[in-house]
Short mmCIF file of C-alpha atoms and ligand atoms in Angstrom, two decimals:
data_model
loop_
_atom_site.label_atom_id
_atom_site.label_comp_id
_atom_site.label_asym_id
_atom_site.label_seq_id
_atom_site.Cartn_x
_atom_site.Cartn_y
_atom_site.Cartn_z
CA UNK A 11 42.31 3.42 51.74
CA UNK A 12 40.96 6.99 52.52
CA UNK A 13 43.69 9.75 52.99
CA UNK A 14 42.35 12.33 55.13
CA UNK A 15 43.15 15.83 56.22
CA UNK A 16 42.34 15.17 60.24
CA UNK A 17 42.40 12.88 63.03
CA UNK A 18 40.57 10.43 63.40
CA UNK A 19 37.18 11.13 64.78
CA UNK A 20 37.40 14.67 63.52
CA UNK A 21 35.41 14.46 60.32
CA UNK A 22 33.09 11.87 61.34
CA UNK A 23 31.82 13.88 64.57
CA UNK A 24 31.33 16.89 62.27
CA UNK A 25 28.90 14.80 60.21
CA UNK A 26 27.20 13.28 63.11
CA UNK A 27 26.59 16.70 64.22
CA UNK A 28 25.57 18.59 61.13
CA UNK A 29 21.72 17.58 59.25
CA UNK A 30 21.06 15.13 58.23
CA UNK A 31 20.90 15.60 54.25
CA UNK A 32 17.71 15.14 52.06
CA UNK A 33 15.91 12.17 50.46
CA UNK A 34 16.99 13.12 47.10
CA UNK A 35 20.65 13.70 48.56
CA UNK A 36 21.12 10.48 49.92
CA UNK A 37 19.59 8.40 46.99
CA UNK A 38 21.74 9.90 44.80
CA UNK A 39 24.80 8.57 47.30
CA UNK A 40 22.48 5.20 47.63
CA UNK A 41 22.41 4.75 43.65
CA UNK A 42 26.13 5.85 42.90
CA UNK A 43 27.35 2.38 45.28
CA UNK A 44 24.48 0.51 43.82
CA UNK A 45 25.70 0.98 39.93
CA UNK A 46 29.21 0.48 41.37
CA UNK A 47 30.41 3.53 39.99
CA UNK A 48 33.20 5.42 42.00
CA UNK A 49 32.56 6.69 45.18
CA UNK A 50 34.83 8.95 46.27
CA UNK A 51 33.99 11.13 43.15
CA UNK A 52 30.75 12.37 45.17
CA UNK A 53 31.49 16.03 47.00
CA UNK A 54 29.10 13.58 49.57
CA UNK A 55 26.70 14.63 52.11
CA UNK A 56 28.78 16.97 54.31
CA UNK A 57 29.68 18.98 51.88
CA UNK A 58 26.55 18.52 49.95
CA UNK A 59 24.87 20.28 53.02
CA UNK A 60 28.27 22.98 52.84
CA UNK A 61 26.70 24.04 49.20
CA UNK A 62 23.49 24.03 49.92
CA UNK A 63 23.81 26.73 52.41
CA UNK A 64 26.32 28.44 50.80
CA UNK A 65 24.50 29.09 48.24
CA UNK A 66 21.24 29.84 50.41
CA UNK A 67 23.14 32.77 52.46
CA UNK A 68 24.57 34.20 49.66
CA UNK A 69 20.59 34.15 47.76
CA UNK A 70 22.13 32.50 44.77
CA UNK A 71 19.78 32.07 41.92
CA UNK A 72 21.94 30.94 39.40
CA UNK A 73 24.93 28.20 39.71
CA UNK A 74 27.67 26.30 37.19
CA UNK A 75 28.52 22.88 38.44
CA UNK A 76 31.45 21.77 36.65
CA UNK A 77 31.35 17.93 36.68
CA UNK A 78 27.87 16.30 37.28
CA UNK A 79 29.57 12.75 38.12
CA UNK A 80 25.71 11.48 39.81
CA UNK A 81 24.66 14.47 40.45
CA UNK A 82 24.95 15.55 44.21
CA UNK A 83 25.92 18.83 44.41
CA UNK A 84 24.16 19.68 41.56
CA UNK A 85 21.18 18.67 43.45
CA UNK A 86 22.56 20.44 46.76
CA UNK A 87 22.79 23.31 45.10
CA UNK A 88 18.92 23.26 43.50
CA UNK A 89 18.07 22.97 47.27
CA UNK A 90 19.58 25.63 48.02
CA UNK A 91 18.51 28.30 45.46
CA UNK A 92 15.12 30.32 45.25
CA UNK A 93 12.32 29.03 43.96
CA UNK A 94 13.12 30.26 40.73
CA UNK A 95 16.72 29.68 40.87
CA UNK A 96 18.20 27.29 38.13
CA UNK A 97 21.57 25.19 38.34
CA UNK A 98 23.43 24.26 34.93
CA UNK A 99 25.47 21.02 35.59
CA UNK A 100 28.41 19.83 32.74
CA UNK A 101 29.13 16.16 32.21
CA UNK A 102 30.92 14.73 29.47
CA UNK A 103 30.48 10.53 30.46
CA UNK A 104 27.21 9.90 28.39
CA UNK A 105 26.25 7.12 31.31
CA UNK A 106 26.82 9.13 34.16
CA UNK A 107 24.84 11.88 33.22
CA UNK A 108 21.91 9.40 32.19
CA UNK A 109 22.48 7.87 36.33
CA UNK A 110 22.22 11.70 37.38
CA UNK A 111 19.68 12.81 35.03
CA UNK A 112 17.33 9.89 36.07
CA UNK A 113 17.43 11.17 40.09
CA UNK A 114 17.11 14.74 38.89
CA UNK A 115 14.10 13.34 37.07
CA UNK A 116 12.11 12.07 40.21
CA UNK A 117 13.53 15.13 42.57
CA UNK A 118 11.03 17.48 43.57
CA UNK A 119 13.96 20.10 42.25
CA UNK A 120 14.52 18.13 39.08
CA UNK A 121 12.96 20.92 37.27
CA UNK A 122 15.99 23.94 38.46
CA UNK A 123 18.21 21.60 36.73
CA UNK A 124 19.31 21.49 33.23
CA UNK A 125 22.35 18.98 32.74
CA UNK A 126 24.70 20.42 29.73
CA UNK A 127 26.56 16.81 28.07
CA UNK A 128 29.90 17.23 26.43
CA UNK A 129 33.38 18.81 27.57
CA UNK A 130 32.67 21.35 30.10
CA UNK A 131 35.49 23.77 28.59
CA UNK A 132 33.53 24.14 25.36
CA UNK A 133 30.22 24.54 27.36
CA UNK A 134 31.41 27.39 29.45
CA UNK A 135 32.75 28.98 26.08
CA UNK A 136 29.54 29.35 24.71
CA UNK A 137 27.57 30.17 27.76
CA UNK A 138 29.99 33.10 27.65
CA UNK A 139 29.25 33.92 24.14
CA UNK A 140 25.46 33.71 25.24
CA UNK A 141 26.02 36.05 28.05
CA UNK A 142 24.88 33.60 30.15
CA UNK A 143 25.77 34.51 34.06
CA UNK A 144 25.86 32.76 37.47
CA UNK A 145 26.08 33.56 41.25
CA UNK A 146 27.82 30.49 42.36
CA UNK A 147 30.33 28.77 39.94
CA UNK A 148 31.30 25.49 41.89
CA UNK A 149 34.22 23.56 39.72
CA UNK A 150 34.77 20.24 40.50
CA UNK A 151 35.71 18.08 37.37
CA UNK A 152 39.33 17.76 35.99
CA UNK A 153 41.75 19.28 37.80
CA UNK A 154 43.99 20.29 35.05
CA UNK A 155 41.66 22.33 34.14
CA UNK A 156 40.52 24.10 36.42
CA UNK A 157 42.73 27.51 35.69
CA UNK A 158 40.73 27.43 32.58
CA UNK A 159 37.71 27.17 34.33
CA UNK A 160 38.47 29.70 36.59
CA UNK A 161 39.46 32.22 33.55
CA UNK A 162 36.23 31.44 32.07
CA UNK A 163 34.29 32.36 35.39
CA UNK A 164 36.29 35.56 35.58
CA UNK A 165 36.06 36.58 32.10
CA UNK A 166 32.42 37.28 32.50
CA UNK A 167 30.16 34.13 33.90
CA UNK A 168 30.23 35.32 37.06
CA UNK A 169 27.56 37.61 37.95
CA UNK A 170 28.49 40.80 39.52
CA UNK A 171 28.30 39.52 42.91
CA UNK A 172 28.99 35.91 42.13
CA UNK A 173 31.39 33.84 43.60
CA UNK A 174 33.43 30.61 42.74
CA UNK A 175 33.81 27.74 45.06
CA UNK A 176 37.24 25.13 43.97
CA UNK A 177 36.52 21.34 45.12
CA UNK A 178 40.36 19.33 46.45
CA UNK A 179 42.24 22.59 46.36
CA UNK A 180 44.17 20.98 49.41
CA UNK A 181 44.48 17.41 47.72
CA UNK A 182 47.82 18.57 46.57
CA UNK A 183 48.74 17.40 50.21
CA UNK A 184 46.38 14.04 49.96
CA UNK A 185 47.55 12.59 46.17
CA UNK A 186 51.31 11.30 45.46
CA UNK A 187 53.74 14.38 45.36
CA UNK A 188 54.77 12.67 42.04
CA UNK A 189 50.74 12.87 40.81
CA UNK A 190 50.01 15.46 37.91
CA UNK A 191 47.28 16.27 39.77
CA UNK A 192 48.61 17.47 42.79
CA UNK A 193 51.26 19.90 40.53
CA UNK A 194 47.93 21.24 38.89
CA UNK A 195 46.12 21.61 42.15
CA UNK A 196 48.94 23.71 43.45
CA UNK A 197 49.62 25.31 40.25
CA UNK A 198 46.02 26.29 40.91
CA UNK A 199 45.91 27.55 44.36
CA UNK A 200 49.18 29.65 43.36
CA UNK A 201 47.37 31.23 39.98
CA UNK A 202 44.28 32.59 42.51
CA UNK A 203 46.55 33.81 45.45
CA UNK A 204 48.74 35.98 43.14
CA UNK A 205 45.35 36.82 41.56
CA UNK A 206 45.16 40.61 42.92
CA UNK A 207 41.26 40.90 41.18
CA UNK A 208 40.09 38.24 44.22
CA UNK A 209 40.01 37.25 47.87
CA UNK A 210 40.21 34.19 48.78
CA UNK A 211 40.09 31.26 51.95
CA UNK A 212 40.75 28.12 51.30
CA UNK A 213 38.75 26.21 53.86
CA UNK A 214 40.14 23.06 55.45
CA UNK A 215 36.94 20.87 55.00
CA UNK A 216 37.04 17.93 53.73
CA UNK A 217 39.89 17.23 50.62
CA UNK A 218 39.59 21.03 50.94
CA UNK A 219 37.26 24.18 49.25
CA UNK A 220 38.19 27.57 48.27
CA UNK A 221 36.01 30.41 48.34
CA UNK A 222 37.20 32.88 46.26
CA UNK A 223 35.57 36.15 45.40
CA UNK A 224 36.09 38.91 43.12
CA UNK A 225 37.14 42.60 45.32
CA UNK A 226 34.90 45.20 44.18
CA UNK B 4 51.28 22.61 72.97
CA UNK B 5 48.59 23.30 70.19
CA UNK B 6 46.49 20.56 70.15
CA UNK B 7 44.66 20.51 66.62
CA UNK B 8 42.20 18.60 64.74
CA UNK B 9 44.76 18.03 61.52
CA UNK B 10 47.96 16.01 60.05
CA UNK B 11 50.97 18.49 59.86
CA UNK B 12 50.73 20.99 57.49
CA UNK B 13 47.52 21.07 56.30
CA UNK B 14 46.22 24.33 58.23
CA UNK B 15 49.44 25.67 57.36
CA UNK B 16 49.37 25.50 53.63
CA UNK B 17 45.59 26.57 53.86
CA UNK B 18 47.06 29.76 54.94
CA UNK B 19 49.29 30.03 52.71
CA UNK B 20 46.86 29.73 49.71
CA UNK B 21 44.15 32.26 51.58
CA UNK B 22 44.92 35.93 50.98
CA UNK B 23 46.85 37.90 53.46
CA UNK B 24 44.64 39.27 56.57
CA UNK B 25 44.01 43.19 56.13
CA UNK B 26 46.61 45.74 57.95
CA UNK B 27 44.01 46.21 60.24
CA UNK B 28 43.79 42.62 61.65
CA UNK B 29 47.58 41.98 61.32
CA UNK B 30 48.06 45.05 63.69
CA UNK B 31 45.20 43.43 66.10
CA UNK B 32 47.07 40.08 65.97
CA UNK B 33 50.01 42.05 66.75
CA UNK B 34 49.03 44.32 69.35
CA UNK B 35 47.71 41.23 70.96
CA UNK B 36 51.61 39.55 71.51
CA UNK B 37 53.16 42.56 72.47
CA UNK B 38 50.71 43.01 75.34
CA UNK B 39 51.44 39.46 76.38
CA UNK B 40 47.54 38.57 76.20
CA UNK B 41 46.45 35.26 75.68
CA UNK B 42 46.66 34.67 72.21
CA UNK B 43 45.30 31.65 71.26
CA UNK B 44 41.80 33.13 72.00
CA UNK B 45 41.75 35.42 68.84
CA UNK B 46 40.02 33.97 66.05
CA UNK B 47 43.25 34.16 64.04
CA UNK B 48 44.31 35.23 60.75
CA UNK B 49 42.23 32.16 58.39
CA UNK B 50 38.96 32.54 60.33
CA UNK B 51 38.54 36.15 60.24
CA UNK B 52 38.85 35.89 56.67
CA UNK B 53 36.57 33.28 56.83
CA UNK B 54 34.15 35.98 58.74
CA UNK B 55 34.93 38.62 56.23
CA UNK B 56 33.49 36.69 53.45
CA UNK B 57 30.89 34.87 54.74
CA UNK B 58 29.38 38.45 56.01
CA UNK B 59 30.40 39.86 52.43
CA UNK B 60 29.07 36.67 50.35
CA UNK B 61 25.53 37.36 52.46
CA UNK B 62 25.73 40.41 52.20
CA UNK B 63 24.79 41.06 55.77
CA UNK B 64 24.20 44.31 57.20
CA UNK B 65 24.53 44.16 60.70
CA UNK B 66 26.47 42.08 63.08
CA UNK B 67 26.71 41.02 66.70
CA UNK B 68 29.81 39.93 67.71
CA UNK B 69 29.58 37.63 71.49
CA UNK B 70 33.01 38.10 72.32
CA UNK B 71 35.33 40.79 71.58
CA UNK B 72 38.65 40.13 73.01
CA UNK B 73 41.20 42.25 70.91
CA UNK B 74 38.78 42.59 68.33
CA UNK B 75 39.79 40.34 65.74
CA UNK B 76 36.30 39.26 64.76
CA UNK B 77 34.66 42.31 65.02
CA UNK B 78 37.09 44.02 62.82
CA UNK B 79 37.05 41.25 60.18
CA UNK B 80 32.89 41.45 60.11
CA UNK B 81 33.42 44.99 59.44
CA UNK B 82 35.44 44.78 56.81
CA UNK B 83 32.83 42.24 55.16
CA UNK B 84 30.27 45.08 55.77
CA UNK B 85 28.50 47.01 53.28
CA UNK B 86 29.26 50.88 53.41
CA UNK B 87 26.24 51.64 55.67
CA UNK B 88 26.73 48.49 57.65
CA UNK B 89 27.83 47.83 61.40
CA UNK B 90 28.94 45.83 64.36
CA UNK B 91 27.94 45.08 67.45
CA UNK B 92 30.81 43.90 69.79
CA UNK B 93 30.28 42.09 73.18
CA UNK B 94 32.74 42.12 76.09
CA UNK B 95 32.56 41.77 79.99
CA UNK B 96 36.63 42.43 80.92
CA UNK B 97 37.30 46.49 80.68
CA UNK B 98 40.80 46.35 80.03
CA UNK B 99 40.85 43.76 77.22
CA UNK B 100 37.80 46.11 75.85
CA UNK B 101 40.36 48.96 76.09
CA UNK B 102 42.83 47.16 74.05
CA UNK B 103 40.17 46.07 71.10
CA UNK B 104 38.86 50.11 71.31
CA UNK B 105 41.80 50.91 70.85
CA UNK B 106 42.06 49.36 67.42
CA UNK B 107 39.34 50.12 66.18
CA UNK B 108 39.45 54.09 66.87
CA UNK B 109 42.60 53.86 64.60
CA UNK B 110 41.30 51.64 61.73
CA UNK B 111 39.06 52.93 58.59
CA UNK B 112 36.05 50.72 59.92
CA UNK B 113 36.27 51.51 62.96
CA UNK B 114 33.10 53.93 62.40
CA UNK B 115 31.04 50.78 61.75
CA UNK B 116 32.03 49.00 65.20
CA UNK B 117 30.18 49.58 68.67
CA UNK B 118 31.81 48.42 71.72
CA UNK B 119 29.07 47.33 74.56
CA UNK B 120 30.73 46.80 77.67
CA UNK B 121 29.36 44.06 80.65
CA UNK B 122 27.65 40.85 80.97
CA UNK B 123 27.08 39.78 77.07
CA UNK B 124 23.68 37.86 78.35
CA UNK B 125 22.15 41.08 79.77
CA UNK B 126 23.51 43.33 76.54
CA UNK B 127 21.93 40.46 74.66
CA UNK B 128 18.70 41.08 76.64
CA UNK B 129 18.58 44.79 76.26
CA UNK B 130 18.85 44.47 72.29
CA UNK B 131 16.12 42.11 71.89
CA UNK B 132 13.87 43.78 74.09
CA UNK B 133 14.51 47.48 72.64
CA UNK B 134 13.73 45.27 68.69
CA UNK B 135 17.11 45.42 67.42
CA UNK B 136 18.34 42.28 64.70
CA UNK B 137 21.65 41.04 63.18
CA UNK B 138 21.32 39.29 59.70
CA UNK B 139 24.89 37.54 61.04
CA UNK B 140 25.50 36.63 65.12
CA UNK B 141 28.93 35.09 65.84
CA UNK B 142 29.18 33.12 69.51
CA UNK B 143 32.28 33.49 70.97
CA UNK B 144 32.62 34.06 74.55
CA UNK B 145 31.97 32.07 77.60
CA UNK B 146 31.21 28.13 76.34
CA UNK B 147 28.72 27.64 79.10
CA UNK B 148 26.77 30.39 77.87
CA UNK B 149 26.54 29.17 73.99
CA UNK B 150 22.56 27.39 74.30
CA UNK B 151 21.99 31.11 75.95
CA UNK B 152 22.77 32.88 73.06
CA UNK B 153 21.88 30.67 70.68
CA UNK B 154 18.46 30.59 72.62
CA UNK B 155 18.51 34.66 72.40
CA UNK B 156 19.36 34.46 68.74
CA UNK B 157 16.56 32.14 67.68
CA UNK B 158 14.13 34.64 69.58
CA UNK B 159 14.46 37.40 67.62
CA UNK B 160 17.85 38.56 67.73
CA UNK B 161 18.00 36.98 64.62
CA UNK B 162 17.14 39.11 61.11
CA UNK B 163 14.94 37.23 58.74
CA UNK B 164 17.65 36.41 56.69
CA UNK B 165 20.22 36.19 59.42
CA UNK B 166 22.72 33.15 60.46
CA UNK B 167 24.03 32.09 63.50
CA UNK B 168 28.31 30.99 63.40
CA UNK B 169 29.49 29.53 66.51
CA UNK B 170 33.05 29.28 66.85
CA UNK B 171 34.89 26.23 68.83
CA UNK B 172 32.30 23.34 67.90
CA UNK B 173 34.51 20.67 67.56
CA UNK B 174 36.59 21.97 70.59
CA UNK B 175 34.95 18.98 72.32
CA UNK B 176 37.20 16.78 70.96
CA UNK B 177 39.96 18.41 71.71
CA UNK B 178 39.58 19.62 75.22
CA UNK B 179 40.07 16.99 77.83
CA UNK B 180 37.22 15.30 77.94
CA UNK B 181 36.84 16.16 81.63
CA UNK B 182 37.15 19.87 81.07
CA UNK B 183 33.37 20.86 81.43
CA UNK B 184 33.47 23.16 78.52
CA UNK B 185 33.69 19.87 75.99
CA UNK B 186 30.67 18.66 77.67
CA UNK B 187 29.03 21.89 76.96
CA UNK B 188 29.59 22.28 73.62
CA UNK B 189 28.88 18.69 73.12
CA UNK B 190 25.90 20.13 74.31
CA UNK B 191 25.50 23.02 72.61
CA UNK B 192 26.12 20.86 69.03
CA UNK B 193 23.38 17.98 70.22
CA UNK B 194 20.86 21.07 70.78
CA UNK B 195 21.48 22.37 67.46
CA UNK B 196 21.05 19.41 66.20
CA UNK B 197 17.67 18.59 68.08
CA UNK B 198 16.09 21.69 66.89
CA UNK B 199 13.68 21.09 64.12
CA UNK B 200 13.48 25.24 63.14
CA UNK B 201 17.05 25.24 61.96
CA UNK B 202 19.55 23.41 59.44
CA UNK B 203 23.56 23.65 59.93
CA UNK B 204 27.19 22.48 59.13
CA UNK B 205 29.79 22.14 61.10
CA UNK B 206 32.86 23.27 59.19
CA UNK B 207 36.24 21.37 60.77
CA UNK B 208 38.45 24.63 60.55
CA UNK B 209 40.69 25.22 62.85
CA UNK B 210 38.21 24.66 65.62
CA UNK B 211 35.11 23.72 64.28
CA UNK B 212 33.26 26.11 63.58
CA UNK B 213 28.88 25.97 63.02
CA UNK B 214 27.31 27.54 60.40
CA UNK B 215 23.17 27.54 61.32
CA UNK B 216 20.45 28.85 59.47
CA UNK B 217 16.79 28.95 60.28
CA UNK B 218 14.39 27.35 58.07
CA UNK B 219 11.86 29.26 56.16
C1 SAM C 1 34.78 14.66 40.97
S1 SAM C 1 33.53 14.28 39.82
C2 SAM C 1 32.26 15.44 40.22
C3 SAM C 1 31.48 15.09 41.46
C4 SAM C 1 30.18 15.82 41.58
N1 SAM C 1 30.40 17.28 41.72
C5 SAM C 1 29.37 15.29 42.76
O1 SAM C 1 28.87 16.10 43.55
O2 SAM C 1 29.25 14.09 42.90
C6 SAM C 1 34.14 14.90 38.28
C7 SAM C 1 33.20 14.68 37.10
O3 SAM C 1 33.61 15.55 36.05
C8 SAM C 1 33.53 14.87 34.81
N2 SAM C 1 34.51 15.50 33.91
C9 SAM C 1 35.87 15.41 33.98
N3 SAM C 1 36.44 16.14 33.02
C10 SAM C 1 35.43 16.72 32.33
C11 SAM C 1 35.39 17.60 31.18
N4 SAM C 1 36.50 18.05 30.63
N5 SAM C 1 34.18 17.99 30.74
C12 SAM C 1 33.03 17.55 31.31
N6 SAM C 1 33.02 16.72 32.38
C13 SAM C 1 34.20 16.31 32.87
C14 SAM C 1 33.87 13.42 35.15
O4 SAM C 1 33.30 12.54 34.18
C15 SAM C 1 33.24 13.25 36.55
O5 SAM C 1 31.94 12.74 36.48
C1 SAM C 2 37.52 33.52 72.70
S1 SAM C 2 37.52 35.16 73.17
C2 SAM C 2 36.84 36.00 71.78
C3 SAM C 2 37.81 36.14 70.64
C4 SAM C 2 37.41 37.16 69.61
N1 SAM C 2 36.17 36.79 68.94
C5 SAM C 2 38.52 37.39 68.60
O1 SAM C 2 38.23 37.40 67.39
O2 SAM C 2 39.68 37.56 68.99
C6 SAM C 2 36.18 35.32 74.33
C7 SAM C 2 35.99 36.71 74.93
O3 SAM C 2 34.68 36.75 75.52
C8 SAM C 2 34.74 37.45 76.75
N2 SAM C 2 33.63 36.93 77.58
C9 SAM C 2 33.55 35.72 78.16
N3 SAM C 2 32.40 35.58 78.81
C10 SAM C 2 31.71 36.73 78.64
C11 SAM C 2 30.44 37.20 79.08
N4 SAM C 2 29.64 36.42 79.81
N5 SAM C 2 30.06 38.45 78.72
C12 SAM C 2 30.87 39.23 77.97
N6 SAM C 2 32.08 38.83 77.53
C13 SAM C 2 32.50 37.61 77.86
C14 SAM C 2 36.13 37.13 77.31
O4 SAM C 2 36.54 38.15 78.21
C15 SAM C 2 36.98 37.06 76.03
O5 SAM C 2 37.57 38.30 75.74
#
């Protein structure tokens, strides 16, 4: 059964009224309940069409997406970018990065996306030891990691005027109080508001986003 | 009663997790209760840092502001300003206008905020006919008026670059549904919708609140 933030009627009429997302959005959604595989994992096509345009206003060339799962907002996120933009997306589950490389494959953006397999902590590590950079850093795989992540993007991924956007940071209201995922989540939020390098809004869309951005 | 689109709590602990609002837009919120005006109108606390950052993230220039009140909005845009950037604030009622003036002579943005007093259609009017563009146009005045401005926007108020946010856009569902504003935004969101030239979200915080973006 879906937990949800709002009352009813709120989210759907949202959706109704927002666009509709594109061809290569929706087959993604199509393919991930056609395999079976699970749902709910999708940031799905509201806020698909939420990082698209993010990153489009902000003129984003480069973006991290922390946890492939089938690929949607990595492919949100190509739409969004330049033309010669580039997303990196990090999945460790060998067969559901070969179900999200095979739509990047036959997406007229396939070719801004490079998909990264293996744990996403030891990717970012030596993307950092690259000097690799990015304007949008959009984490979204497991939550007890994501203060790591966040270090990481701090530490130097994030471009100068780079942001980071935080998938569920209000599912600490939605799981069990008793969940170790909803202790992490909040554990989370806390680390970034006492965080005096950043600004922050935690945006009550969907299982909730945080934008939070460096001060200059 | 607050009517709102959320279980208990949720906005609430958003807020908690977002970082505090400026000194500047506390003492707006403030100055707004003490003179007993009607609160609930101000964008409040979690939008205008919404405001701030989607102005900073864009790094947007200039801004219109359709709306003033106490000057919530227009303070918060200014603060997501670049040094050189400013604000263009609409309102029709002088005294409420003296009140957001007010607040802005004693802030340090204050510089970057111009106050243009009368019918926001007509001011509207003026600007587009004497050339002038916003890369970042926030709707929130009279509800009847919103396919108006949004009209005036999309003919050249608009930078190349620029976005439209119109606050209230899921205030349809929570007006009574015979209060003709909810049938004009329901309105307002269908004609967004309808036109082809743009793409948009609508964002369920607090309000709703419509983030649109021409196409290229
Ligand atoms: C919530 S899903 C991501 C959803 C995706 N952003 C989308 O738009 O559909 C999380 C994904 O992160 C992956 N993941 C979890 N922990 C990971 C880790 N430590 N390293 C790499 N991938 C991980 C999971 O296998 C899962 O596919
Ligand atoms: C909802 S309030 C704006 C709140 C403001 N953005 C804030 O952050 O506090 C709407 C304001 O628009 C003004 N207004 C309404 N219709 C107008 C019009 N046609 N021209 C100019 N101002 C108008 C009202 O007097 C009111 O102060």
């Amino acid at each position: 059964e879906h937990v949800s933030l709002f009352h009813e009627g709120a989210e759907q009429y949202a959706m109704d009224m927002t666009s509709v997302p594109s061809k290569n959005v929706q087959e993604i959604a199509q393919k991930t309940m056609e395999q079976g595989l699970f749902a709910p994992c999708m940031v799905g096509t509201l806020e698909s069409q939420f990082l698209k345009m993010q990153v489009s206003l902000a003129k984003a060339r480069t973006c991290l997406d922390v946890g492939t799962f089938t690929g949607m907002s990595a492919m949100a996120m190509a739409e969004g970018t330049s033309d010669n933009g580039h997303v990196v997306t990090l999945e460790f589950d060998d067969k559901i990065a070969d179900v999200a490389e095979a739509s990047f494959k036959t997406s007229p953006v396939g070719h801004k996306i490079q998909l990264v397999r293996g744990s996403a902590l030891s990717s970012m590590e030596k993307m950092l030891a690259n000097g690799d950079t990015f304007d949008v850093i959009f984490l979204d795989a497991d939550k007890e990691n994501y203060i790591n992540y966040y270090n990481l993007a701090m530490s130097g991924l994030l471009s100068e005027n780079g942001f980071i956007l935080a998938d569920n940071s209000l599912c600490s209201l939605l799981y069990d109080s008793d969940d170790a995922r909803s202790q992490k989540l909040h554990e989370f939020n806390q680390h970034v508001k006492n965080d005096e390098r950043v600004e922050q809004i935690v945006l009550t869309m969907r299982e909730g986003v945080t934008i939070i951005k460096p001060l200059k």
